[in-house]
Coordinates of C-alpha atoms and ligand atoms in Angstrom, one line a residue:
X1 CA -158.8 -8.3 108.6
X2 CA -158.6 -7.4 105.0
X3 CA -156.9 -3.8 106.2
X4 CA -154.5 -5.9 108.1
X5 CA -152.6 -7.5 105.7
X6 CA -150.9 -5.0 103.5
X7 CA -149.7 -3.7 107.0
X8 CA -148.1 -6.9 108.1
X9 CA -146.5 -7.1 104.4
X10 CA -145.4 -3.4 104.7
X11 CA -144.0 -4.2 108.0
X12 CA -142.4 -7.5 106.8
X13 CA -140.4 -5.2 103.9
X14 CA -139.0 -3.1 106.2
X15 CA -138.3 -5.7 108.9
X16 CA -136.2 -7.2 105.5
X17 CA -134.9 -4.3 104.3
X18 CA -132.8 -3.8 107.7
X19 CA -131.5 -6.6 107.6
X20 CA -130.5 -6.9 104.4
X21 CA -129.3 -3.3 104.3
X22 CA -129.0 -1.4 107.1
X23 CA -128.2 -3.5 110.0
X24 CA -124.3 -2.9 110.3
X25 CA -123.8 -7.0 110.2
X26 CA -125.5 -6.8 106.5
X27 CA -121.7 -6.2 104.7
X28 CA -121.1 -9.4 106.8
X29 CA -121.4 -12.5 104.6
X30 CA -122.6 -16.0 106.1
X31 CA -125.4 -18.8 105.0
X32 CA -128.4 -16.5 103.8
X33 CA -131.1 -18.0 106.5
X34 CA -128.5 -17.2 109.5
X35 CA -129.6 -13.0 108.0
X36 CA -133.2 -13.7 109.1
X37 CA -133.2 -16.1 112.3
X38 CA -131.0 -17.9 114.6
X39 CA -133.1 -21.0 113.4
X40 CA -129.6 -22.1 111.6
X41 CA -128.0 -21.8 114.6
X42 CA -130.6 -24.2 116.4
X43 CA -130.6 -26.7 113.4
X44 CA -126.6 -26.8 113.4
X45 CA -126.2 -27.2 117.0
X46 CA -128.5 -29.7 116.9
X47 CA -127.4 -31.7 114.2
X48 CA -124.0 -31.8 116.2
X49 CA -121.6 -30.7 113.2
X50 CA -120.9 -27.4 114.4
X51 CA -117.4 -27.6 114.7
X52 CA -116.9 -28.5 111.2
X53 CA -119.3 -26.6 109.3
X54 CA -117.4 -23.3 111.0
X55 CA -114.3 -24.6 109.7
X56 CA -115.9 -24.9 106.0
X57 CA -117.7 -21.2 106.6
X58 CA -114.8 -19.4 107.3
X59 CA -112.7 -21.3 104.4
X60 CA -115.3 -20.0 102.3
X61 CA -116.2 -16.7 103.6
X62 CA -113.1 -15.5 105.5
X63 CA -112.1 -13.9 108.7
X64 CA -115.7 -12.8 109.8
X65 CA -118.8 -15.0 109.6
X66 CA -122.3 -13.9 110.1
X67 CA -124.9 -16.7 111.9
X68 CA -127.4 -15.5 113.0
X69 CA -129.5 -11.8 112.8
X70 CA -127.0 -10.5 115.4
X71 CA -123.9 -13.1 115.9
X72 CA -120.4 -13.1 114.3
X73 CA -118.1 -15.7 114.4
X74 CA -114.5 -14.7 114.1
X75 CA -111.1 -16.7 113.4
X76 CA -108.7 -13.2 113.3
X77 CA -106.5 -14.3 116.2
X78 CA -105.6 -10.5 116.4
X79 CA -109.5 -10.0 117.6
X80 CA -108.8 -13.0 120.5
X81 CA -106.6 -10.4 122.9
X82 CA -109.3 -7.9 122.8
X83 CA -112.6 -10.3 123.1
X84 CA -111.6 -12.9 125.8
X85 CA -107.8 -11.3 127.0
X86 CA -107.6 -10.2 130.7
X87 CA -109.6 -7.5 131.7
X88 CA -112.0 -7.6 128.3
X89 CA -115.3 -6.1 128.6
X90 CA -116.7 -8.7 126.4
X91 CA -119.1 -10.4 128.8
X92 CA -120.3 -13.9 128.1
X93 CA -123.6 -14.4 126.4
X94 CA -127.0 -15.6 127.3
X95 CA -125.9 -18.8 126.1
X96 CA -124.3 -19.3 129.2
X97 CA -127.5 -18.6 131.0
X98 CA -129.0 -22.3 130.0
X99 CA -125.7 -23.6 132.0
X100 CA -125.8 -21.5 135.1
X101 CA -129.4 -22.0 135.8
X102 CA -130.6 -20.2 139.1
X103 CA -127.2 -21.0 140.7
X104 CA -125.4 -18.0 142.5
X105 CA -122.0 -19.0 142.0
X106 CA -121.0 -21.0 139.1
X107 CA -117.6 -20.3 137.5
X108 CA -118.5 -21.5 134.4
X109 CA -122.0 -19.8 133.6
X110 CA -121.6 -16.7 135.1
X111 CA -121.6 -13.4 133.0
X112 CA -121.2 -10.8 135.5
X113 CA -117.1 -10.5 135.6
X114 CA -116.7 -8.8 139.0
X115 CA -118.8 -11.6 140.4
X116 CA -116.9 -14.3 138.6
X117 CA -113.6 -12.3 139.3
X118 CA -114.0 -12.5 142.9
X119 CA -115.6 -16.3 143.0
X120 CA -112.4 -17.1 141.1
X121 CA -110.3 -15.9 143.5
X122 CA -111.8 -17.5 146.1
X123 CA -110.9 -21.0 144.2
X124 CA -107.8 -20.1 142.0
X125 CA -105.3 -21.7 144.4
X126 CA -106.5 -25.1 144.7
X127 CA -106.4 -25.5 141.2
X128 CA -102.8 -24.1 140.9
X129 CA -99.9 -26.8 139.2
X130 CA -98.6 -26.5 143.1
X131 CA -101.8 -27.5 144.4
X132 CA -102.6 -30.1 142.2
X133 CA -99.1 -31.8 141.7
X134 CA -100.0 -33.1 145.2
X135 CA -102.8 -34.9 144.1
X136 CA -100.6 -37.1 141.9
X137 CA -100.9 -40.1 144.2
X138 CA -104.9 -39.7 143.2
X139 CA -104.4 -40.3 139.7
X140 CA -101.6 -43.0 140.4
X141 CA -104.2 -45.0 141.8
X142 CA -106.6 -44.8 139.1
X143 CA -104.4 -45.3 136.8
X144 CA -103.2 -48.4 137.8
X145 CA -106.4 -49.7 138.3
X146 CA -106.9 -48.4 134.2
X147 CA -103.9 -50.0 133.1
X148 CA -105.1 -53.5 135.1
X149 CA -108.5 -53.2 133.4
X150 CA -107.4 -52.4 130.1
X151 CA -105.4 -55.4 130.7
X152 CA -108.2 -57.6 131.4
X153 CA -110.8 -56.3 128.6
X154 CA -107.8 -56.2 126.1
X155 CA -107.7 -60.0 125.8
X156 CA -111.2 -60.6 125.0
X157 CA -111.6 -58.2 121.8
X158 CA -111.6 -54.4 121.0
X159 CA -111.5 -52.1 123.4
X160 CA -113.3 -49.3 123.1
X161 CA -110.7 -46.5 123.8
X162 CA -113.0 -43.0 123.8
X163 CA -115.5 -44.7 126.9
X164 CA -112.4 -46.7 129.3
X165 CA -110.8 -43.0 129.2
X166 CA -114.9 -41.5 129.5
X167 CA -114.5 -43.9 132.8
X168 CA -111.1 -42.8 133.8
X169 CA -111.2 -39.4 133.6
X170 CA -114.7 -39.6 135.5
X171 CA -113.0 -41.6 138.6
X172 CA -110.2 -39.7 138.7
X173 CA -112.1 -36.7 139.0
X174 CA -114.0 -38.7 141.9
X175 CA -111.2 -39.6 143.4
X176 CA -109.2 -36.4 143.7
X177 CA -112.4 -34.4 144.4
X178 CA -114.3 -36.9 147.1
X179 CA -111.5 -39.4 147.9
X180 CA -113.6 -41.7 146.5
X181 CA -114.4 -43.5 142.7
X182 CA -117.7 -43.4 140.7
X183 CA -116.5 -47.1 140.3
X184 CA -117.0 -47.2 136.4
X185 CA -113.7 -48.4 136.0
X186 CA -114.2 -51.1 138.0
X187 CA -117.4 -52.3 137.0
X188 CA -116.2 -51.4 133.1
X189 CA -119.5 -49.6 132.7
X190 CA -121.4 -46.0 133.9
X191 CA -124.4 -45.8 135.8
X192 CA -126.4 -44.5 132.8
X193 CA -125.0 -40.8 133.8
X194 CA -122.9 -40.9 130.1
X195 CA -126.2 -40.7 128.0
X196 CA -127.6 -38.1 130.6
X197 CA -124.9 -35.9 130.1
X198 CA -125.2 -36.8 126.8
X199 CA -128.7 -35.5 126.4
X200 CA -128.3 -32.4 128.6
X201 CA -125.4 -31.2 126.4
X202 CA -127.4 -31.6 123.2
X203 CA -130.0 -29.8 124.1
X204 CA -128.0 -27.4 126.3
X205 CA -126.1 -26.8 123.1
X206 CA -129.0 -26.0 120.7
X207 CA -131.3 -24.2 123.7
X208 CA -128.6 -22.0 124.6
X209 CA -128.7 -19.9 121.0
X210 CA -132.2 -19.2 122.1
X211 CA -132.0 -18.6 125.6
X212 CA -135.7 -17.3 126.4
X213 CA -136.8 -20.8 125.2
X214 CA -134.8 -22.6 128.3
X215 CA -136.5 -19.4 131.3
X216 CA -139.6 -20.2 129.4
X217 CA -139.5 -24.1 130.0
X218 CA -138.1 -23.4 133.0
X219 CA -141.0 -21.4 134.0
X220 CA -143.4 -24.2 132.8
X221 CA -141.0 -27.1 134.0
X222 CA -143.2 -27.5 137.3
X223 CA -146.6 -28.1 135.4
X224 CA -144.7 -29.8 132.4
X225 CA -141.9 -31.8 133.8
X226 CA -138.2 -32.0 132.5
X227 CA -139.2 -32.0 128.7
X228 CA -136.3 -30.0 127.1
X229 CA -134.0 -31.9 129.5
X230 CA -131.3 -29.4 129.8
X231 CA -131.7 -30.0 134.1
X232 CA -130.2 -33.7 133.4
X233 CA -127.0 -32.3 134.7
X234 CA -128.7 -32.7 137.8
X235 CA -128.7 -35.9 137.8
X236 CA -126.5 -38.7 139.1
X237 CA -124.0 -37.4 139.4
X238 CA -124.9 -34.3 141.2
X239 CA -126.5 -36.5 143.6
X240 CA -122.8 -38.0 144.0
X241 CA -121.8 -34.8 145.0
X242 CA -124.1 -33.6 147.0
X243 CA -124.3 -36.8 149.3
X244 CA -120.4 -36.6 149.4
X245 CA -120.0 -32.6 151.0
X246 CA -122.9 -33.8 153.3
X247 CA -121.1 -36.2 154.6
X248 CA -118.0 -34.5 154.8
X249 CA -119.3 -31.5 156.5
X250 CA -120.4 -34.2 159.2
X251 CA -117.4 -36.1 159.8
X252 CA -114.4 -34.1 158.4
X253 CA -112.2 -35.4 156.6
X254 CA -108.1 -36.4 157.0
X255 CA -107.9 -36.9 153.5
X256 CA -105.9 -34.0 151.5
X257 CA -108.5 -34.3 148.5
X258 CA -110.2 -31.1 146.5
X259 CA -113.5 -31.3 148.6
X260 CA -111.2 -30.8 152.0
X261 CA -109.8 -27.3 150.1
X262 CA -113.0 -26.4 148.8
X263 CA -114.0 -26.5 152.7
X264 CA -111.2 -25.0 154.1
X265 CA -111.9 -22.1 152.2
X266 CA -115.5 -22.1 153.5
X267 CA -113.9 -22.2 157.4
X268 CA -111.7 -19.3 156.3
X269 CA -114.6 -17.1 154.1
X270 CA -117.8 -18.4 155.7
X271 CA -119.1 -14.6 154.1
X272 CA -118.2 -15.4 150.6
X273 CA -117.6 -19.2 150.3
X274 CA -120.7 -20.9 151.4
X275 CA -122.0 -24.8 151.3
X276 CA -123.8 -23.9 147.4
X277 CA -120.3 -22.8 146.4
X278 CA -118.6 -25.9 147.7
X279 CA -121.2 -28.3 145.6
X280 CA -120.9 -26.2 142.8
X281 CA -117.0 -26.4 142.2
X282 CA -117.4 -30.1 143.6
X283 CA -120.0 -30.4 140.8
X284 CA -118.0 -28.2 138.1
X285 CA -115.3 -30.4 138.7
X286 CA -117.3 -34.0 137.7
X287 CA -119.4 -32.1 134.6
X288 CA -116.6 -29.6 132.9
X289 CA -113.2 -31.8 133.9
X290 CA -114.3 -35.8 132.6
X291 CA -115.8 -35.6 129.6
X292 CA -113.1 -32.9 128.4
X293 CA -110.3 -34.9 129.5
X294 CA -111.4 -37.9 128.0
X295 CA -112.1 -36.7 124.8
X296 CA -108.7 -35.3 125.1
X297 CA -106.9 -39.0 125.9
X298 CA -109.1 -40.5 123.4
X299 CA -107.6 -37.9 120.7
X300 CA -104.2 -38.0 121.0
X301 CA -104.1 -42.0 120.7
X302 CA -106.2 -41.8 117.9
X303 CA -103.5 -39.4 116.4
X304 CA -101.2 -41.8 117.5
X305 CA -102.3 -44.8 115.8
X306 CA -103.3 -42.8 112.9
X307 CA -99.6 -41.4 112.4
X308 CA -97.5 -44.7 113.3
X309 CA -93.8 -42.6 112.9
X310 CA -95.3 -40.5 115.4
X311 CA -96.2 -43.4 117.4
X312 CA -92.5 -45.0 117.0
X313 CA -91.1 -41.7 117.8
X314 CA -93.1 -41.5 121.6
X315 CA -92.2 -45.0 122.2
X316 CA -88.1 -44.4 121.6
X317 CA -88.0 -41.3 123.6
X318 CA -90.4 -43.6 126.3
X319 CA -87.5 -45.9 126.3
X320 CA -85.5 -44.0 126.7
X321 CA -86.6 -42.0 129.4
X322 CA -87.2 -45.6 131.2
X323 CA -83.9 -46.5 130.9
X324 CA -82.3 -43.3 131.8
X325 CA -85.0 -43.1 135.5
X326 CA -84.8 -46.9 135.4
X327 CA -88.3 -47.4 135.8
X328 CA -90.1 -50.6 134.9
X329 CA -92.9 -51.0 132.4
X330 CA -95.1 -51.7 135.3
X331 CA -95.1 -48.4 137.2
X332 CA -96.6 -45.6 136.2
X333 CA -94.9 -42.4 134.7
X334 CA -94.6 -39.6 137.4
X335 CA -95.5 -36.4 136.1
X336 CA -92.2 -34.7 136.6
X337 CA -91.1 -37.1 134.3
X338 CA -93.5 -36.8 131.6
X339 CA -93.8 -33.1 131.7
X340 CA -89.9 -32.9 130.8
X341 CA -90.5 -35.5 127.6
X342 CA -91.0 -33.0 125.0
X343 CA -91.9 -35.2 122.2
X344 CA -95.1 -36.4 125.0
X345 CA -95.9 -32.9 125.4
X346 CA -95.7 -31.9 122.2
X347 CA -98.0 -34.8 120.6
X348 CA -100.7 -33.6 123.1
X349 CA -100.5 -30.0 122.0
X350 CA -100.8 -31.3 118.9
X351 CA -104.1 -33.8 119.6
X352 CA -105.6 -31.2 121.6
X353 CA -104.8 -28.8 118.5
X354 CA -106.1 -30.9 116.0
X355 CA -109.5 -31.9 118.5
X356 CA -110.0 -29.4 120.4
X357 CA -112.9 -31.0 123.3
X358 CA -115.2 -28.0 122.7
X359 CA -116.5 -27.3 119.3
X360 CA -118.4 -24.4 119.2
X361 CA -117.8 -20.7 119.9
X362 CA -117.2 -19.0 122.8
X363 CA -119.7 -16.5 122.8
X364 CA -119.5 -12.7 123.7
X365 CA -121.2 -9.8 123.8
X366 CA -119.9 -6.6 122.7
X367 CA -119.6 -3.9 125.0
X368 CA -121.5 -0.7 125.6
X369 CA -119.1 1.2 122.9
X370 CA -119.1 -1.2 120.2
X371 CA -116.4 -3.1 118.3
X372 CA -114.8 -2.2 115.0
X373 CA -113.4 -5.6 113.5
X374 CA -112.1 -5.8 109.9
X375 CA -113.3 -2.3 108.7
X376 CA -117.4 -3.3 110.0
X377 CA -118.3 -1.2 113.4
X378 CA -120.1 -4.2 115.5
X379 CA -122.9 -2.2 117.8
X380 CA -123.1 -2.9 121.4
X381 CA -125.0 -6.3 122.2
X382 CA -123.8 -8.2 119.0
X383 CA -123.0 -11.8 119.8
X384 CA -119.2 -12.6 118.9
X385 CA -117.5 -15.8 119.3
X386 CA -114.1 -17.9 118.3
X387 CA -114.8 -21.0 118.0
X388 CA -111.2 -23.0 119.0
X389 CA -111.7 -25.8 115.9
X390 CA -111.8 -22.9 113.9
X391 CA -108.7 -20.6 115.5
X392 CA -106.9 -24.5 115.6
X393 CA -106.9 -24.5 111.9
X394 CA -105.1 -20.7 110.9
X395 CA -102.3 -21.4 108.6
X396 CA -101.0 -17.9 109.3
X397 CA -100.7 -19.0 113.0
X398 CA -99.9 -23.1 112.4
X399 CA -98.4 -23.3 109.2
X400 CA -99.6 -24.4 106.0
X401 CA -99.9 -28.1 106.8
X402 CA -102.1 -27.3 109.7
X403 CA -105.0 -30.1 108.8
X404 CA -102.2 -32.3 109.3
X405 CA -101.1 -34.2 112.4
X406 CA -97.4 -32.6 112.8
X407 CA -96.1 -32.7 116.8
X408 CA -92.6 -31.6 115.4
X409 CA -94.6 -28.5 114.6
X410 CA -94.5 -27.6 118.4
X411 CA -90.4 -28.3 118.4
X412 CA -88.8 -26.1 115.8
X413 CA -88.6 -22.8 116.1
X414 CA -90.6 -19.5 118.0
X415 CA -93.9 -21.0 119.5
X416 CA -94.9 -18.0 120.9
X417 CA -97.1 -17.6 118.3
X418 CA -99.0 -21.0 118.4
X419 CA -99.0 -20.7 122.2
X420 CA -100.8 -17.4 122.5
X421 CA -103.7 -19.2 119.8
X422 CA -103.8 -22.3 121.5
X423 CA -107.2 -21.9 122.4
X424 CA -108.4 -25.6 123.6
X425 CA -108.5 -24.0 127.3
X426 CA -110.1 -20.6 125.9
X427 CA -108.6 -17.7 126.9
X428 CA -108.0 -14.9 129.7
X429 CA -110.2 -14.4 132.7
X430 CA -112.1 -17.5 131.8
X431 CA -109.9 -19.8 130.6
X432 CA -110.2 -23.2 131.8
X433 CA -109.5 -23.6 135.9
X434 CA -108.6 -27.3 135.3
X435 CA -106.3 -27.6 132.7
X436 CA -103.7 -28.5 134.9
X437 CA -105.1 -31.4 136.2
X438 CA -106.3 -32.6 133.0
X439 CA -102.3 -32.1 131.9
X440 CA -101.3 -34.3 134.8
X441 CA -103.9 -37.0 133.6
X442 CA -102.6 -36.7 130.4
X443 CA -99.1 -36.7 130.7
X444 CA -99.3 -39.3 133.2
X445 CA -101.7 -41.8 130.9
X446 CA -100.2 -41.7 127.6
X447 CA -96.7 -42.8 128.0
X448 CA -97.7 -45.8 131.1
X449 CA -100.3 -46.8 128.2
X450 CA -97.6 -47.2 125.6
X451 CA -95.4 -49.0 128.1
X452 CA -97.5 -51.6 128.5
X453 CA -100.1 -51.8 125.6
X454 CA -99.0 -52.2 121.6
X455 CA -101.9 -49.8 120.6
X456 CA -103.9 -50.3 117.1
X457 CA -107.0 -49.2 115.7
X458 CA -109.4 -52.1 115.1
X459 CA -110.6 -50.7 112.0
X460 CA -108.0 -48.3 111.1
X461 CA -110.1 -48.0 107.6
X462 CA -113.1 -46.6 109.2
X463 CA -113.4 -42.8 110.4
X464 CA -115.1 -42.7 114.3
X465 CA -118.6 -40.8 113.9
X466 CA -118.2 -37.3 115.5
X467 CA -120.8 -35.5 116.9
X468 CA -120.6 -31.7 118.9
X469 CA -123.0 -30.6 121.1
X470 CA -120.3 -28.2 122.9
X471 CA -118.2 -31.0 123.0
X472 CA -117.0 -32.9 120.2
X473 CA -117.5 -36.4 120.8
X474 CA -115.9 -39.9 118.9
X475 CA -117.9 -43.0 118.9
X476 CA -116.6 -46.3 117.9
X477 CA -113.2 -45.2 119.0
X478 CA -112.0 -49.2 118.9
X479 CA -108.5 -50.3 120.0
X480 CA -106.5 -53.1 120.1
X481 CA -104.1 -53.9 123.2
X482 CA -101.4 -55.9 122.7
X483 CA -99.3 -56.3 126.5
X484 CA -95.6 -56.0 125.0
X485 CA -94.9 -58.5 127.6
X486 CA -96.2 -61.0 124.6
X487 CA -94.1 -59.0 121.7
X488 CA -90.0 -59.9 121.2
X489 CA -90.0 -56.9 119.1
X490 CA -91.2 -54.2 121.7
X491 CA -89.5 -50.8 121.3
X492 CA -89.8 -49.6 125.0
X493 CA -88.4 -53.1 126.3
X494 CA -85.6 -53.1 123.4
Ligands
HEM1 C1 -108.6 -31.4 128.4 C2 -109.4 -31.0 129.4 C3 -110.2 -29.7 129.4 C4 -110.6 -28.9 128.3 C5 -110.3 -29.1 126.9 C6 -111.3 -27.8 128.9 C7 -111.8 -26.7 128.2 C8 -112.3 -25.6 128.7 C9 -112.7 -24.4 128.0 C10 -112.6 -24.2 126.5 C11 -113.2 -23.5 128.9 C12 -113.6 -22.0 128.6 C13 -115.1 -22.0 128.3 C14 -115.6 -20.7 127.8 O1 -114.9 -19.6 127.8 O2 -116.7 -20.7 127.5 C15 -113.1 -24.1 130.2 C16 -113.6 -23.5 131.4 C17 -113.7 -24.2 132.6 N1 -113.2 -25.4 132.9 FE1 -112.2 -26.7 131.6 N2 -111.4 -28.0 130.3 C18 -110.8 -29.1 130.6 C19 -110.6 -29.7 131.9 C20 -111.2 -29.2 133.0 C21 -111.0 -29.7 134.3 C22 -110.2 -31.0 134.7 C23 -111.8 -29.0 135.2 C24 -112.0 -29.1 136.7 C25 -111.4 -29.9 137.4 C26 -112.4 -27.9 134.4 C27 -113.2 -26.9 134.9 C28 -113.5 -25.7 134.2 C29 -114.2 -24.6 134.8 C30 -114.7 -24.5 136.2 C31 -114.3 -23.6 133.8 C32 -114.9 -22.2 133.9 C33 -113.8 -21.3 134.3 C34 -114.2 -19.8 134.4 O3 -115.0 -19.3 133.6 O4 -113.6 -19.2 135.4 N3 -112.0 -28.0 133.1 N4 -112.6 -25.4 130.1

């Protein structure tokens, strides 16, 4: 044993020496722990500030950031054409793994690109702006039946705005998907699938940085039950789905919803597109389109009532747009409408700027012939990621106010620039399949909210707790609703 010891020590001292020297990410700088182990990674993800520490590393340390033994984090926008553009051989990571599971098709989690390139275009169509401009009665629905529940909740107190848009983004997805509601709205509460989610995306967000811990688990998960509880996304709300394309695949279905597309590519491509596919885009839809879009809502009226000449400004060109289509404060805003307001569209660029819904990076792997990157060659199989918060915050790209809530930023001048970086969707082959819809929802909610409701913070002193396990996440987002019915002084009825 005695023999042993100067050998593990020796061993140690070379294991340090690499890293410290030799390993090519050694000229990289970053917190000194992330050199050894990806145990700052776990604690980080964990303690849910991710998206803000990255903003604070880079500040400090520049355009390249070392966390962990083999991971970079980047914030050159140059670097985002190469790593996520169209046709990139920057695969995603193992980090994905933890998401996909066993599952053979899963847009989101997959990492082989020809397999994801061709489950994509099985898909791409439905969720097209053509496709899903004809789900616009869908959202109508739900968004009168927000607007009448907001109406009702509003007189007794605060309303808490980050979970009624949780609960509207949720049944609208419901609804467009399955022609049917998960009936939060209604019943002004979840079913307990929020903290579920909740719990699979913190400890999908911390397990993911060491993927063999999740196959391990998941190899033990039989004898040892659920402990990790990354599989909580099979809960509920899976459930939902799965009842619902059983029972569509028994009765058909006249209704022009997502699930009736999703099977109609299943009748066309029985080969490619089976049942598992269906339930997994059903499913994709409820897990990667709710929470995202209600974060989203939630952020840009919190900008709003934050920046009240912005607020003022919406609510003029609102009125304006009411007088000139001579609607009334009780319908709702069609999106054709909305999508032409530019001050609307640009005060969501700007929300979704300023809070992007995901928070950490998107991680790659670098391909078989390495990557050169601000004068350091990056070999094959290093982990490199932009983290949107981060690439959201590039003066050289935004301008030096960019910490600032500006929508007249996305007004004046070439945008070109800010477009290509806007990077709340990602980027390239996988950028987000549902950001359309989540733009109808948008552009449909904000301005029929500010029609009807005087919006305030209820504390505007406080700052709502943030937490990002993937997604970034504000509690205690408190509102007050005033119906401008009750207010002489209203600005859209002036
Ligand atoms: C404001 C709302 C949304 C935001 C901010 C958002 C954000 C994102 C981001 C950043 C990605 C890229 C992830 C990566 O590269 O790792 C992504 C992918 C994805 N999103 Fe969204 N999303 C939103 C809404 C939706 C909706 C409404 C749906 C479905 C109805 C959806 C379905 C998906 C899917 C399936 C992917 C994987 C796409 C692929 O790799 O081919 N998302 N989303």
């Amino acid at each position: 044993m005695g023999n042993l010891i100067p050998v593990v020590v020796a061993l140690g001292a070379v294991a340090l020496a690499y890293t410290l020297f030799t390993n090519p990410l050694s000229k990289i700088p970053g917190p000194l722990s992330a050199r050894f182990s990806r145990i700052w990674m776990v604690q980080h993800s964990r303690a849910g500030d991710m998206h803000t520490t990255m903003i604070e590393l880079h500040k400090k340390y520049g355009k390249l950031v070392r966390t962990a033994p083999n991971e970079v984090s980047i914030s050159d926008p140059a670097a985002i054409k190469t790593i996520y553009g169209a046709g990139s051989k920057f695969r995603k990571s193992g980090w994905y793994s933890v998401w996909q599971g066993h599952r053979t098709f899963d847009l989101f989690g997959e990492r082989d690109e020809k397999v994801h390139g061709k489950q994509r275009r099985l898909v791409s169509n439905i969720y097209s702006l053509d496709q899903l401009k004809k789900m616009e009665p869908y959202v109508d629905s739900t968004l009168t039946l927000f607007l009448e529940r907001l109406g009702e909740v509003g007189k007794k107190g605060a309303v808490d705005m980050g979970k009624w848009a949780q609960m509207f983004a949720f049944d609208v997805i419901g609804e467009v998907t399955f022609s049917r509601r998960f009936g939060f709205l209604a019943a002004g509460k979840d079913d307990g699938s929020f903290s579920a989610i909740n719990s699979a995306l913190h400890s999908a967000a911390w397990i993911g940085q060491t993927p063999w811990l999740y196959w391990l688990h998941d190899f033990f998960m039989p004898y040892i039950g659920n402990y990790l509880g990354v599989n909580n996304r099979n809960g509920s709300l899976r459930q939902f789905a799965a009842r619902e394309c059983d029972e569509r695949k028994g009765r058909g279905s006249d209704h022009h919803d997502m699930l009736r597309a999703l099977m109609d590519v299943k009748e066309q491509k029985p080969e490619e597109f089976d049942d598992n596919g269906v339930l997994s885009m059903a499913a994709s839809n409820i897990f990667a389109g709710s929470d995202t879009t209600g974060i989203s809502i939630g952020a840009v009226l919190y900008n709003l009532c934050k920046n009240p000449t912005c607020k003022e400004k919406l609510l003029k060109e609102i009125g304006e747009v009411m007088q000139n289509e001579g609607l009334s404060p009780m319908e709702n805003i069609p999106f054709k409408v909305g999508h032409a307001m530019p001050y609307l569209q640009a005060c969501i660029y700007e929300a979704l700027r300023m809070h992007p819904a995901v928070g950490m990076s998107l991680p790659r792997v670098v391909p078989q012939e390495g990557f050169e990157i601000e004068g350091v060659f990056l070999p094959a199989g290093t982990i490199i990621g932009a983290n949107p918060w981060v690439i959201h915050r590039q003066k050289e790209i935004f301008g030096e106010d960019c910490d600032v809530f500006r929508p007249e930023r996305w007004l004046k001048g070439d945008r070109s620039q800010m477009d290509r970086n806007f990077f709340a969707f990602g980027s390239g082959s996988r950028t987000c399949i549902g950001r359309n819809l989540s733009w109808i929802e948008m552009t449909k909610l904000v301005p029929s909210l500010l029609m009807r409701f005087d919006i305030e913070l209820a504390h505007p002193k406080d700052k709502p707790e943030q937490h990002c396990w993937w997604f970034v996440k504000r509690e205690g987002l408190d509102m007050k609703l005033t119906p401008y019915i009750q207010k002489i002084d209203s600005p859209v009825l002036a």
